[in-house]
Amino acid sequence: LFCFYFFLIYLSKKKNNSTKNLKIWLITTIIISFFAYPAILSYDIFNYIAAAKIVFYYHENPYLIMPIAFKGEPLLAFMHTANNIDVYGFIWTLITGVPFILGFGNFLTTLFAFKLLIVAFYLFSLYGIKKISNDNLTVALFAFNPLVIMESLISGHNDIAMMALALFSFYMLSKKKILLSIILLILSIFIKYVTIVLIPVFVYVIIKQRTESKLDWDKIYVWSTGLMFFIFLLTIFRSEIYPWYAQWFLIFAVLVRKKWIKVFAIVLSFSLLLRDIPYMLLGTYFGPTPFIKTFVTVSPPLMVFIYICLKKAYLKVMVRSK
């Protein structure tokens, strides 16, 4: 997948490569991912369906009633956390009502309707990146990242919905459409709450827009990347780092001009996907699995960090010697 990714990045860099060709690759990627079974690495999409069913079929409150309370419910066979209440924001629960209703009570139809919802938010995020950067390479850096494909298009995690709305809120803010941008950020926050950490940057931009005619948006996206990366690291104290959380900072990282931030984000994407391999090989989350997961997550970014430091030190020595 990463070989395929770097090939598409190479194509995106070529001046004679048209937007049409990238759209063909994008459509192909979406079609293949859309029909891929979502529970290869995660069962969260069934949690979304269950929460929607509690609201729109059983007419109960998913924040009070667990799915396991409905004995004989067919979805229980697919869920791994049926004994938990809904942990997502009410906006997400309302949004999921659309694909649930369009599923007409059929399991496969409902499943594909939910995947189609994720595809819509995925495309919305790419549209936002394109509007902000006006650059095919920047779009490709996010669109074809294997982690984004695996965790959004295949597994169907709702993080892409949260981040697409957050990104577009900043775009609307850059156009000084403050009310619309605030609405989009609120919608984003009440999908999974995480983007609440962007409020300080958001407020800073609104204040600066009143006094300055031109803002350094690259700096703003660097700050946004940093804040989302910080909250990403904090998830260690809750349970563990899940690969799909990387979308929180990836969507801003591709927009910044600093090359090392983009490189670090891509390398971390690679190492985070490696976290699934120890369980696949050993079939257990215990024993050496936790250590191996930590090792494969930390090693690639650490090696790249050491390489960058050594390269900078070497260049300084060469400049001094001249």
PDB file of C-alpha atoms in Angstrom:
ATOM      1  CA  LEU A   1       0.000   0.000   0.000  1.00  0.00           C
ATOM      2  CA  PHE A   2       2.800   2.413   0.783  1.00  0.00           C
ATOM      3  CA  CYS A   3       4.591   1.535  -2.484  1.00  0.00           C
ATOM      4  CA  PHE A   4       1.322   2.373  -4.246  1.00  0.00           C
ATOM      5  CA  TYR A   5       1.109   5.569  -2.180  1.00  0.00           C
ATOM      6  CA  PHE A   6       4.599   6.779  -3.116  1.00  0.00           C
ATOM      7  CA  PHE A   7       3.905   5.950  -6.772  1.00  0.00           C
ATOM      8  CA  LEU A   8       0.827   8.195  -6.725  1.00  0.00           C
ATOM      9  CA  ILE A   9       2.788  10.946  -4.956  1.00  0.00           C
ATOM     10  CA  TYR A  10       5.366  10.697  -7.731  1.00  0.00           C
ATOM     11  CA  LEU A  11       2.610  11.059 -10.336  1.00  0.00           C
ATOM     12  CA  SER A  12       1.175  14.050  -8.472  1.00  0.00           C
ATOM     13  CA  LYS A  13       4.533  15.823  -8.603  1.00  0.00           C
ATOM     14  CA  LYS A  14       4.732  15.598 -12.396  1.00  0.00           C
ATOM     15  CA  LYS A  15       3.656  18.849 -14.021  1.00  0.00           C
ATOM     16  CA  ASN A  16       2.077  17.092 -16.976  1.00  0.00           C
ATOM     17  CA  ASN A  17      -0.105  14.936 -14.736  1.00  0.00           C
ATOM     18  CA  SER A  18      -3.673  16.184 -14.990  1.00  0.00           C
ATOM     19  CA  THR A  19      -6.306  16.384 -12.290  1.00  0.00           C
ATOM     20  CA  LYS A  20      -8.342  13.957 -14.392  1.00  0.00           C
ATOM     21  CA  ASN A  21      -5.751  11.185 -13.938  1.00  0.00           C
ATOM     22  CA  LEU A  22      -5.722  11.681 -10.177  1.00  0.00           C
ATOM     23  CA  LYS A  23      -9.520  11.516 -10.119  1.00  0.00           C
ATOM     24  CA  ILE A  24      -9.366   8.153 -11.899  1.00  0.00           C
ATOM     25  CA  TRP A  25      -6.964   6.807  -9.251  1.00  0.00           C
ATOM     26  CA  LEU A  26      -9.170   8.271  -6.538  1.00  0.00           C
ATOM     27  CA  ILE A  27     -12.363   6.702  -7.896  1.00  0.00           C
ATOM     28  CA  THR A  28     -10.595   3.341  -8.243  1.00  0.00           C
ATOM     29  CA  THR A  29      -9.360   3.536  -4.647  1.00  0.00           C
ATOM     30  CA  ILE A  30     -12.819   4.419  -3.334  1.00  0.00           C
ATOM     31  CA  ILE A  31     -14.568   1.608  -5.239  1.00  0.00           C
ATOM     32  CA  ILE A  32     -12.107  -1.064  -4.059  1.00  0.00           C
ATOM     33  CA  SER A  33     -12.206   0.196  -0.462  1.00  0.00           C
ATOM     34  CA  PHE A  34     -15.981   0.584  -0.453  1.00  0.00           C
ATOM     35  CA  PHE A  35     -16.545  -3.115  -1.123  1.00  0.00           C
ATOM     36  CA  ALA A  36     -13.850  -4.230   1.337  1.00  0.00           C
ATOM     37  CA  TYR A  37     -15.205  -5.772   4.548  1.00  0.00           C
ATOM     38  CA  PRO A  38     -14.923  -3.062   7.251  1.00  0.00           C
ATOM     39  CA  ALA A  39     -14.240  -5.291  10.282  1.00  0.00           C
ATOM     40  CA  ILE A  40     -10.770  -6.457   9.243  1.00  0.00           C
ATOM     41  CA  LEU A  41      -9.123  -4.284  11.903  1.00  0.00           C
ATOM     42  CA  SER A  42     -11.995  -2.694  13.835  1.00  0.00           C
ATOM     43  CA  TYR A  43     -15.646  -3.268  14.713  1.00  0.00           C
ATOM     44  CA  ASP A  44     -16.548   0.374  15.342  1.00  0.00           C
ATOM     45  CA  ILE A  45     -18.842   0.647  12.346  1.00  0.00           C
ATOM     46  CA  PHE A  46     -21.181  -1.883  13.990  1.00  0.00           C
ATOM     47  CA  ASN A  47     -21.228   0.306  17.101  1.00  0.00           C
ATOM     48  CA  TYR A  48     -22.396   3.217  14.934  1.00  0.00           C
ATOM     49  CA  ILE A  49     -25.158   1.087  13.417  1.00  0.00           C
ATOM     50  CA  ALA A  50     -26.223  -0.200  16.836  1.00  0.00           C
ATOM     51  CA  ALA A  51     -26.437   3.311  18.324  1.00  0.00           C
ATOM     52  CA  ALA A  52     -28.491   4.484  15.346  1.00  0.00           C
ATOM     53  CA  LYS A  53     -30.807   1.489  15.703  1.00  0.00           C
ATOM     54  CA  ILE A  54     -31.351   2.200  19.400  1.00  0.00           C
ATOM     55  CA  VAL A  55     -32.493   5.733  18.508  1.00  0.00           C
ATOM     56  CA  PHE A  56     -34.370   5.283  15.232  1.00  0.00           C
ATOM     57  CA  TYR A  57     -35.749   1.753  15.651  1.00  0.00           C
ATOM     58  CA  TYR A  58     -36.104   1.105  19.381  1.00  0.00           C
ATOM     59  CA  HIS A  59     -36.654   4.820  20.177  1.00  0.00           C
ATOM     60  CA  GLU A  60     -34.411   4.663  23.240  1.00  0.00           C
ATOM     61  CA  ASN A  61     -31.495   6.808  24.444  1.00  0.00           C
ATOM     62  CA  PRO A  62     -28.125   5.277  23.394  1.00  0.00           C
ATOM     63  CA  TYR A  63     -26.362   7.359  26.060  1.00  0.00           C
ATOM     64  CA  LEU A  64     -28.318   5.492  28.739  1.00  0.00           C
ATOM     65  CA  ILE A  65     -29.172   2.125  27.172  1.00  0.00           C
ATOM     66  CA  MET A  66     -26.518  -0.380  26.065  1.00  0.00           C
ATOM     67  CA  PRO A  67     -26.999  -2.518  22.921  1.00  0.00           C
ATOM     68  CA  ILE A  68     -26.721  -5.677  25.058  1.00  0.00           C
ATOM     69  CA  ALA A  69     -30.025  -4.702  26.707  1.00  0.00           C
ATOM     70  CA  PHE A  70     -31.885  -5.747  23.544  1.00  0.00           C
ATOM     71  CA  LYS A  71     -31.781  -9.540  23.779  1.00  0.00           C
ATOM     72  CA  GLY A  72     -31.950 -11.301  20.456  1.00  0.00           C
ATOM     73  CA  GLU A  73     -30.677  -8.252  18.564  1.00  0.00           C
ATOM     74  CA  PRO A  74     -28.799  -9.618  15.482  1.00  0.00           C
ATOM     75  CA  LEU A  75     -26.158  -6.850  15.624  1.00  0.00           C
ATOM     76  CA  LEU A  76     -24.866  -8.208  18.936  1.00  0.00           C
ATOM     77  CA  ALA A  77     -23.145 -11.016  17.001  1.00  0.00           C
ATOM     78  CA  PHE A  78     -20.965  -8.435  15.216  1.00  0.00           C
ATOM     79  CA  MET A  79     -20.126  -6.165  18.147  1.00  0.00           C
ATOM     80  CA  HIS A  80     -17.181  -6.332  20.543  1.00  0.00           C
ATOM     81  CA  THR A  81     -18.391  -3.595  22.912  1.00  0.00           C
ATOM     82  CA  ALA A  82     -22.106  -4.286  23.222  1.00  0.00           C
ATOM     83  CA  ASN A  83     -21.924  -3.571  26.958  1.00  0.00           C
ATOM     84  CA  ASN A  84     -21.023   0.118  26.479  1.00  0.00           C
ATOM     85  CA  ILE A  85     -23.225   3.158  26.044  1.00  0.00           C
ATOM     86  CA  ASP A  86     -22.699   5.450  23.056  1.00  0.00           C
ATOM     87  CA  VAL A  87     -19.545   7.538  23.527  1.00  0.00           C
ATOM     88  CA  TYR A  88     -19.891   9.827  20.506  1.00  0.00           C
ATOM     89  CA  GLY A  89     -21.457  13.252  20.205  1.00  0.00           C
ATOM     90  CA  PHE A  90     -25.170  13.682  19.512  1.00  0.00           C
ATOM     91  CA  ILE A  91     -24.441  15.238  16.092  1.00  0.00           C
ATOM     92  CA  TRP A  92     -22.866  11.971  14.958  1.00  0.00           C
ATOM     93  CA  THR A  93     -25.845  10.021  16.273  1.00  0.00           C
ATOM     94  CA  LEU A  94     -28.215  12.279  14.320  1.00  0.00           C
ATOM     95  CA  ILE A  95     -26.126  11.999  11.144  1.00  0.00           C
ATOM     96  CA  THR A  96     -26.098   8.197  11.330  1.00  0.00           C
ATOM     97  CA  GLY A  97     -29.872   8.259  11.210  1.00  0.00           C
ATOM     98  CA  VAL A  98     -29.633   8.948   7.470  1.00  0.00           C
ATOM     99  CA  PRO A  99     -27.747   5.775   6.441  1.00  0.00           C
ATOM    100  CA  PHE A 100     -29.707   3.716   8.976  1.00  0.00           C
ATOM    101  CA  ILE A 101     -33.043   4.773   7.491  1.00  0.00           C
ATOM    102  CA  LEU A 102     -31.705   4.287   3.947  1.00  0.00           C
ATOM    103  CA  GLY A 103     -30.713   0.742   4.926  1.00  0.00           C
ATOM    104  CA  PHE A 104     -34.414  -0.235   5.121  1.00  0.00           C
ATOM    105  CA  GLY A 105     -33.712  -2.758   7.872  1.00  0.00           C
ATOM    106  CA  ASN A 106     -31.395  -4.896   5.750  1.00  0.00           C
ATOM    107  CA  PHE A 107     -27.982  -5.586   7.281  1.00  0.00           C
ATOM    108  CA  LEU A 108     -25.881  -5.354   4.086  1.00  0.00           C
ATOM    109  CA  THR A 109     -27.765  -2.340   2.736  1.00  0.00           C
ATOM    110  CA  THR A 110     -27.319  -0.556   6.066  1.00  0.00           C
ATOM    111  CA  LEU A 111     -23.628  -1.455   6.223  1.00  0.00           C
ATOM    112  CA  PHE A 112     -22.962  -0.064   2.744  1.00  0.00           C
ATOM    113  CA  ALA A 113     -25.044   3.022   3.504  1.00  0.00           C
ATOM    114  CA  PHE A 114     -22.795   3.719   6.496  1.00  0.00           C
ATOM    115  CA  LYS A 115     -19.698   3.196   4.360  1.00  0.00           C
ATOM    116  CA  LEU A 116     -21.148   5.573   1.779  1.00  0.00           C
ATOM    117  CA  LEU A 117     -21.530   8.190   4.528  1.00  0.00           C
ATOM    118  CA  ILE A 118     -17.811   7.845   5.347  1.00  0.00           C
ATOM    119  CA  VAL A 119     -16.940   8.134   1.646  1.00  0.00           C
ATOM    120  CA  ALA A 120     -18.918  11.378   1.503  1.00  0.00           C
ATOM    121  CA  PHE A 121     -16.963  12.869   4.412  1.00  0.00           C
ATOM    122  CA  TYR A 122     -13.702  11.575   2.921  1.00  0.00           C
ATOM    123  CA  LEU A 123     -14.451  13.413  -0.339  1.00  0.00           C
ATOM    124  CA  PHE A 124     -15.528  16.474   1.645  1.00  0.00           C
ATOM    125  CA  SER A 125     -12.147  16.501   3.400  1.00  0.00           C
ATOM    126  CA  LEU A 126     -10.336  16.275   0.047  1.00  0.00           C
ATOM    127  CA  TYR A 127     -12.468  19.121  -1.277  1.00  0.00           C
ATOM    128  CA  GLY A 128     -11.434  21.211   1.721  1.00  0.00           C
ATOM    129  CA  ILE A 129      -7.748  20.411   1.216  1.00  0.00           C
ATOM    130  CA  LYS A 130      -8.037  21.283  -2.462  1.00  0.00           C
ATOM    131  CA  LYS A 131      -9.774  24.601  -1.744  1.00  0.00           C
ATOM    132  CA  ILE A 132      -7.134  25.560   0.811  1.00  0.00           C
ATOM    133  CA  SER A 133      -3.995  24.415  -1.023  1.00  0.00           C
ATOM    134  CA  ASN A 134      -5.072  24.408  -4.677  1.00  0.00           C
ATOM    135  CA  ASP A 135      -2.437  21.702  -5.129  1.00  0.00           C
ATOM    136  CA  ASN A 136      -2.890  18.129  -6.386  1.00  0.00           C
ATOM    137  CA  LEU A 137       0.164  16.898  -4.489  1.00  0.00           C
ATOM    138  CA  THR A 138      -1.245  18.115  -1.156  1.00  0.00           C
ATOM    139  CA  VAL A 139      -4.560  16.398  -1.884  1.00  0.00           C
ATOM    140  CA  ALA A 140      -2.763  13.178  -2.856  1.00  0.00           C
ATOM    141  CA  LEU A 141      -0.658  13.223   0.326  1.00  0.00           C
ATOM    142  CA  PHE A 142      -3.824  12.807   2.370  1.00  0.00           C
ATOM    143  CA  ALA A 143      -6.156  11.028  -0.054  1.00  0.00           C
ATOM    144  CA  PHE A 144      -3.885   8.078  -0.831  1.00  0.00           C
ATOM    145  CA  ASN A 145      -2.252   7.708   2.579  1.00  0.00           C
ATOM    146  CA  PRO A 146      -2.759   3.995   3.409  1.00  0.00           C
ATOM    147  CA  LEU A 147      -3.701   4.818   6.980  1.00  0.00           C
ATOM    148  CA  VAL A 148      -6.469   7.158   5.797  1.00  0.00           C
ATOM    149  CA  ILE A 149      -7.699   4.558   3.299  1.00  0.00           C
ATOM    150  CA  MET A 150      -7.614   1.701   5.824  1.00  0.00           C
ATOM    151  CA  GLU A 151      -9.177   3.587   8.715  1.00  0.00           C
ATOM    152  CA  SER A 152     -11.765   5.681   6.886  1.00  0.00           C
ATOM    153  CA  LEU A 153     -12.733   4.081   3.565  1.00  0.00           C
ATOM    154  CA  ILE A 154     -12.357   0.479   4.747  1.00  0.00           C
ATOM    155  CA  SER A 155     -12.905   0.427   8.524  1.00  0.00           C
ATOM    156  CA  GLY A 156     -15.346   3.350   8.393  1.00  0.00           C
ATOM    157  CA  HIS A 157     -14.193   5.302  11.455  1.00  0.00           C
ATOM    158  CA  ASN A 158     -16.029   8.579  12.085  1.00  0.00           C
ATOM    159  CA  ASP A 159     -12.787  10.527  12.705  1.00  0.00           C
ATOM    160  CA  ILE A 160     -12.780  11.549   9.028  1.00  0.00           C
ATOM    161  CA  ALA A 161     -16.197  13.190   9.525  1.00  0.00           C
ATOM    162  CA  MET A 162     -14.997  15.137  12.549  1.00  0.00           C
ATOM    163  CA  MET A 163     -11.823  16.319  10.813  1.00  0.00           C
ATOM    164  CA  ALA A 164     -13.487  17.151   7.485  1.00  0.00           C
ATOM    165  CA  LEU A 165     -15.859  19.547   9.266  1.00  0.00           C
ATOM    166  CA  ALA A 166     -13.014  21.026  11.337  1.00  0.00           C
ATOM    167  CA  LEU A 167     -10.877  21.618   8.255  1.00  0.00           C
ATOM    168  CA  PHE A 168     -13.705  23.229   6.339  1.00  0.00           C
ATOM    169  CA  SER A 169     -14.489  25.454   9.309  1.00  0.00           C
ATOM    170  CA  PHE A 170     -10.955  26.878   9.002  1.00  0.00           C
ATOM    171  CA  TYR A 171     -11.438  27.353   5.270  1.00  0.00           C
ATOM    172  CA  MET A 172     -14.665  29.279   5.887  1.00  0.00           C
ATOM    173  CA  LEU A 173     -12.809  31.280   8.534  1.00  0.00           C
ATOM    174  CA  SER A 174     -10.130  32.195   5.980  1.00  0.00           C
ATOM    175  CA  LYS A 175     -12.934  33.575   3.808  1.00  0.00           C
ATOM    176  CA  LYS A 176     -14.185  35.553   6.848  1.00  0.00           C
ATOM    177  CA  LYS A 177     -17.478  33.657   6.922  1.00  0.00           C
ATOM    178  CA  ILE A 178     -17.335  33.566  10.689  1.00  0.00           C
ATOM    179  CA  LEU A 179     -20.844  32.351  11.506  1.00  0.00           C
ATOM    180  CA  LEU A 180     -20.648  29.418   9.091  1.00  0.00           C
ATOM    181  CA  SER A 181     -17.166  28.526  10.315  1.00  0.00           C
ATOM    182  CA  ILE A 182     -18.360  28.506  13.941  1.00  0.00           C
ATOM    183  CA  ILE A 183     -21.283  26.239  13.032  1.00  0.00           C
ATOM    184  CA  LEU A 184     -18.956  23.801  11.252  1.00  0.00           C
ATOM    185  CA  LEU A 185     -16.541  23.701  14.192  1.00  0.00           C
ATOM    186  CA  ILE A 186     -19.410  23.068  16.640  1.00  0.00           C
ATOM    187  CA  LEU A 187     -20.670  20.238  14.432  1.00  0.00           C
ATOM    188  CA  SER A 188     -17.153  18.800  14.388  1.00  0.00           C
ATOM    189  CA  ILE A 189     -16.811  18.982  18.175  1.00  0.00           C
ATOM    190  CA  PHE A 190     -20.102  17.197  18.747  1.00  0.00           C
ATOM    191  CA  ILE A 191     -19.093  14.266  16.584  1.00  0.00           C
ATOM    192  CA  LYS A 192     -16.197  13.106  18.770  1.00  0.00           C
ATOM    193  CA  TYR A 193     -15.302  16.095  21.018  1.00  0.00           C
ATOM    194  CA  VAL A 194     -11.564  16.006  20.174  1.00  0.00           C
ATOM    195  CA  THR A 195     -11.536  19.128  17.983  1.00  0.00           C
ATOM    196  CA  ILE A 196     -12.472  21.230  21.002  1.00  0.00           C
ATOM    197  CA  VAL A 197      -8.696  21.752  21.411  1.00  0.00           C
ATOM    198  CA  LEU A 198      -8.756  23.833  18.200  1.00  0.00           C
ATOM    199  CA  ILE A 199     -10.869  26.559  19.822  1.00  0.00           C
ATOM    200  CA  PRO A 200      -7.840  28.640  20.991  1.00  0.00           C
ATOM    201  CA  VAL A 201      -6.449  28.747  17.437  1.00  0.00           C
ATOM    202  CA  PHE A 202      -9.911  29.491  16.100  1.00  0.00           C
ATOM    203  CA  VAL A 203     -10.412  32.411  18.510  1.00  0.00           C
ATOM    204  CA  TYR A 204      -6.897  33.701  17.754  1.00  0.00           C
ATOM    205  CA  VAL A 205      -7.692  33.842  14.023  1.00  0.00           C
ATOM    206  CA  ILE A 206     -10.976  35.691  14.594  1.00  0.00           C
ATOM    207  CA  ILE A 207      -9.222  38.300  16.784  1.00  0.00           C
ATOM    208  CA  LYS A 208      -6.328  38.730  14.345  1.00  0.00           C
ATOM    209  CA  GLN A 209      -8.678  39.118  11.393  1.00  0.00           C
ATOM    210  CA  ARG A 210     -10.039  42.278  13.007  1.00  0.00           C
ATOM    211  CA  THR A 211      -6.604  43.902  13.219  1.00  0.00           C
ATOM    212  CA  GLU A 212      -4.572  42.355  10.385  1.00  0.00           C
ATOM    213  CA  SER A 213      -5.413  42.230   6.715  1.00  0.00           C
ATOM    214  CA  LYS A 214      -3.248  39.173   6.031  1.00  0.00           C
ATOM    215  CA  LEU A 215      -2.640  36.186   8.276  1.00  0.00           C
ATOM    216  CA  ASP A 216       0.112  33.569   8.161  1.00  0.00           C
ATOM    217  CA  TRP A 217      -2.120  30.562   7.566  1.00  0.00           C
ATOM    218  CA  ASP A 218       0.855  28.210   7.387  1.00  0.00           C
ATOM    219  CA  LYS A 219       1.605  29.044  11.028  1.00  0.00           C
ATOM    220  CA  ILE A 220      -2.054  28.465  11.907  1.00  0.00           C
ATOM    221  CA  TYR A 221      -2.014  25.006  10.321  1.00  0.00           C
ATOM    222  CA  VAL A 222       1.256  24.207  12.111  1.00  0.00           C
ATOM    223  CA  TRP A 223      -0.389  25.118  15.433  1.00  0.00           C
ATOM    224  CA  SER A 224      -3.451  23.050  14.531  1.00  0.00           C
ATOM    225  CA  THR A 225      -1.244  20.089  13.641  1.00  0.00           C
ATOM    226  CA  GLY A 226       0.608  20.455  16.940  1.00  0.00           C
ATOM    227  CA  LEU A 227      -2.569  20.636  19.035  1.00  0.00           C
ATOM    228  CA  MET A 228      -4.133  17.626  17.354  1.00  0.00           C
ATOM    229  CA  PHE A 229      -0.874  15.682  17.678  1.00  0.00           C
ATOM    230  CA  PHE A 230      -0.716  16.577  21.385  1.00  0.00           C
ATOM    231  CA  ILE A 231      -4.239  15.282  22.025  1.00  0.00           C
ATOM    232  CA  PHE A 232      -3.346  12.221  19.951  1.00  0.00           C
ATOM    233  CA  LEU A 233      -0.439  11.483  22.325  1.00  0.00           C
ATOM    234  CA  LEU A 234      -2.688  11.927  25.365  1.00  0.00           C
ATOM    235  CA  THR A 235      -4.762   8.912  24.286  1.00  0.00           C
ATOM    236  CA  ILE A 236      -1.936   6.756  25.684  1.00  0.00           C
ATOM    237  CA  PHE A 237      -3.252   7.535  29.174  1.00  0.00           C
ATOM    238  CA  ARG A 238      -6.813   6.529  28.297  1.00  0.00           C
ATOM    239  CA  SER A 239      -6.193   3.129  26.737  1.00  0.00           C
ATOM    240  CA  GLU A 240      -3.728   2.988  23.877  1.00  0.00           C
ATOM    241  CA  ILE A 241      -2.937   4.777  20.630  1.00  0.00           C
ATOM    242  CA  TYR A 242      -5.212   3.639  17.833  1.00  0.00           C
ATOM    243  CA  PRO A 243      -4.017   4.122  14.225  1.00  0.00           C
ATOM    244  CA  TRP A 244      -7.184   5.904  13.093  1.00  0.00           C
ATOM    245  CA  TYR A 245      -6.517   8.710  15.582  1.00  0.00           C
ATOM    246  CA  ALA A 246      -3.636   9.837  13.334  1.00  0.00           C
ATOM    247  CA  GLN A 247      -6.188  11.414  11.001  1.00  0.00           C
ATOM    248  CA  TRP A 248      -6.588  14.126  13.645  1.00  0.00           C
ATOM    249  CA  PHE A 249      -3.230  15.685  12.773  1.00  0.00           C
ATOM    250  CA  LEU A 250      -2.654  14.259   9.279  1.00  0.00           C
ATOM    251  CA  ILE A 251      -5.326  16.427   7.691  1.00  0.00           C
ATOM    252  CA  PHE A 252      -3.534  19.591   8.879  1.00  0.00           C
ATOM    253  CA  ALA A 253       0.018  18.237   8.464  1.00  0.00           C
ATOM    254  CA  VAL A 254      -0.331  17.904   4.686  1.00  0.00           C
ATOM    255  CA  LEU A 255      -1.143  21.627   4.455  1.00  0.00           C
ATOM    256  CA  VAL A 256       1.979  22.981   6.154  1.00  0.00           C
ATOM    257  CA  ARG A 257       5.041  24.092   4.197  1.00  0.00           C
ATOM    258  CA  LYS A 258       7.571  22.523   6.559  1.00  0.00           C
ATOM    259  CA  LYS A 259       8.707  19.363   4.800  1.00  0.00           C
ATOM    260  CA  TRP A 260       9.861  17.584   7.972  1.00  0.00           C
ATOM    261  CA  ILE A 261       6.346  17.761   9.444  1.00  0.00           C
ATOM    262  CA  LYS A 262       4.919  16.036   6.374  1.00  0.00           C
ATOM    263  CA  VAL A 263       7.688  13.410   6.409  1.00  0.00           C
ATOM    264  CA  PHE A 264       7.174  12.733  10.112  1.00  0.00           C
ATOM    265  CA  ALA A 265       3.391  12.401   9.633  1.00  0.00           C
ATOM    266  CA  ILE A 266       3.804   9.929   6.762  1.00  0.00           C
ATOM    267  CA  VAL A 267       6.399   7.842   8.636  1.00  0.00           C
ATOM    268  CA  LEU A 268       4.171   7.776  11.707  1.00  0.00           C
ATOM    269  CA  SER A 269       1.280   6.639   9.503  1.00  0.00           C
ATOM    270  CA  PHE A 270       3.419   3.695   8.412  1.00  0.00           C
ATOM    271  CA  SER A 271       4.491   2.766  11.945  1.00  0.00           C
ATOM    272  CA  LEU A 272       0.961   3.040  13.335  1.00  0.00           C
ATOM    273  CA  LEU A 273      -0.355   0.547  10.789  1.00  0.00           C
ATOM    274  CA  LEU A 274       2.395  -1.856  11.875  1.00  0.00           C
ATOM    275  CA  ARG A 275       0.698  -2.021  15.293  1.00  0.00           C
ATOM    276  CA  ASP A 276      -1.857  -4.464  13.879  1.00  0.00           C
ATOM    277  CA  ILE A 277       0.756  -7.014  12.786  1.00  0.00           C
ATOM    278  CA  PRO A 278       1.797  -8.442  16.209  1.00  0.00           C
ATOM    279  CA  TYR A 279      -1.798  -9.436  16.994  1.00  0.00           C
ATOM    280  CA  MET A 280      -2.232 -10.909  13.512  1.00  0.00           C
ATOM    281  CA  LEU A 281       0.888 -13.037  13.960  1.00  0.00           C
ATOM    282  CA  LEU A 282       0.478 -14.055  17.611  1.00  0.00           C
ATOM    283  CA  GLY A 283      -3.317 -14.073  17.929  1.00  0.00           C
ATOM    284  CA  THR A 284      -3.237 -12.455  21.370  1.00  0.00           C
ATOM    285  CA  TYR A 285      -3.015  -9.000  22.925  1.00  0.00           C
ATOM    286  CA  PHE A 286      -0.908 -10.353  25.777  1.00  0.00           C
ATOM    287  CA  GLY A 287       2.609 -11.746  26.081  1.00  0.00           C
ATOM    288  CA  PRO A 288       5.125  -9.959  23.842  1.00  0.00           C
ATOM    289  CA  THR A 289       2.396  -8.247  21.771  1.00  0.00           C
ATOM    290  CA  PRO A 290       2.299  -4.924  23.722  1.00  0.00           C
ATOM    291  CA  PHE A 291       6.092  -4.562  23.588  1.00  0.00           C
ATOM    292  CA  ILE A 292       6.266  -5.346  19.863  1.00  0.00           C
ATOM    293  CA  LYS A 293       3.432  -2.883  19.154  1.00  0.00           C
ATOM    294  CA  THR A 294       5.320  -0.154  21.009  1.00  0.00           C
ATOM    295  CA  PHE A 295       8.591  -1.032  19.284  1.00  0.00           C
ATOM    296  CA  VAL A 296       7.205  -0.954  15.738  1.00  0.00           C
ATOM    297  CA  THR A 297       5.360   2.309  16.494  1.00  0.00           C
ATOM    298  CA  VAL A 298       8.337   4.182  17.924  1.00  0.00           C
ATOM    299  CA  SER A 299      11.228   2.813  15.820  1.00  0.00           C
ATOM    300  CA  PRO A 300      10.492   4.261  12.332  1.00  0.00           C
ATOM    301  CA  PRO A 301       9.802   7.856  13.527  1.00  0.00           C
ATOM    302  CA  LEU A 302      12.805   7.683  15.864  1.00  0.00           C
ATOM    303  CA  MET A 303      15.096   6.559  13.042  1.00  0.00           C
ATOM    304  CA  VAL A 304      13.848   9.358  10.802  1.00  0.00           C
ATOM    305  CA  PHE A 305      14.328  11.878  13.634  1.00  0.00           C
ATOM    306  CA  ILE A 306      17.925  10.688  14.173  1.00  0.00           C
ATOM    307  CA  TYR A 307      18.568  10.839  10.425  1.00  0.00           C
ATOM    308  CA  ILE A 308      17.268  14.447  10.206  1.00  0.00           C
ATOM    309  CA  CYS A 309      19.403  15.504  13.187  1.00  0.00           C
ATOM    310  CA  LEU A 310      22.544  13.862  11.753  1.00  0.00           C
ATOM    311  CA  LYS A 311      21.892  15.408   8.354  1.00  0.00           C
ATOM    312  CA  LYS A 312      21.547  18.896   9.857  1.00  0.00           C
ATOM    313  CA  ALA A 313      24.702  18.395  11.916  1.00  0.00           C
ATOM    314  CA  TYR A 314      26.587  17.231   8.821  1.00  0.00           C
ATOM    315  CA  LEU A 315      25.450  20.243   6.811  1.00  0.00           C
ATOM    316  CA  LYS A 316      26.575  22.600   9.589  1.00  0.00           C
ATOM    317  CA  VAL A 317      30.020  20.956   9.653  1.00  0.00           C
ATOM    318  CA  MET A 318      30.287  21.273   5.866  1.00  0.00           C
ATOM    319  CA  VAL A 319      29.350  24.964   5.982  1.00  0.00           C
ATOM    320  CA  ARG A 320      31.913  25.668   8.704  1.00  0.00           C
ATOM    321  CA  SER A 321      34.647  23.782   6.853  1.00  0.00           C
ATOM    322  CA  LYS A 322      34.056  25.913   3.755  1.00  0.00           C
TER     323      LYS A 322
END
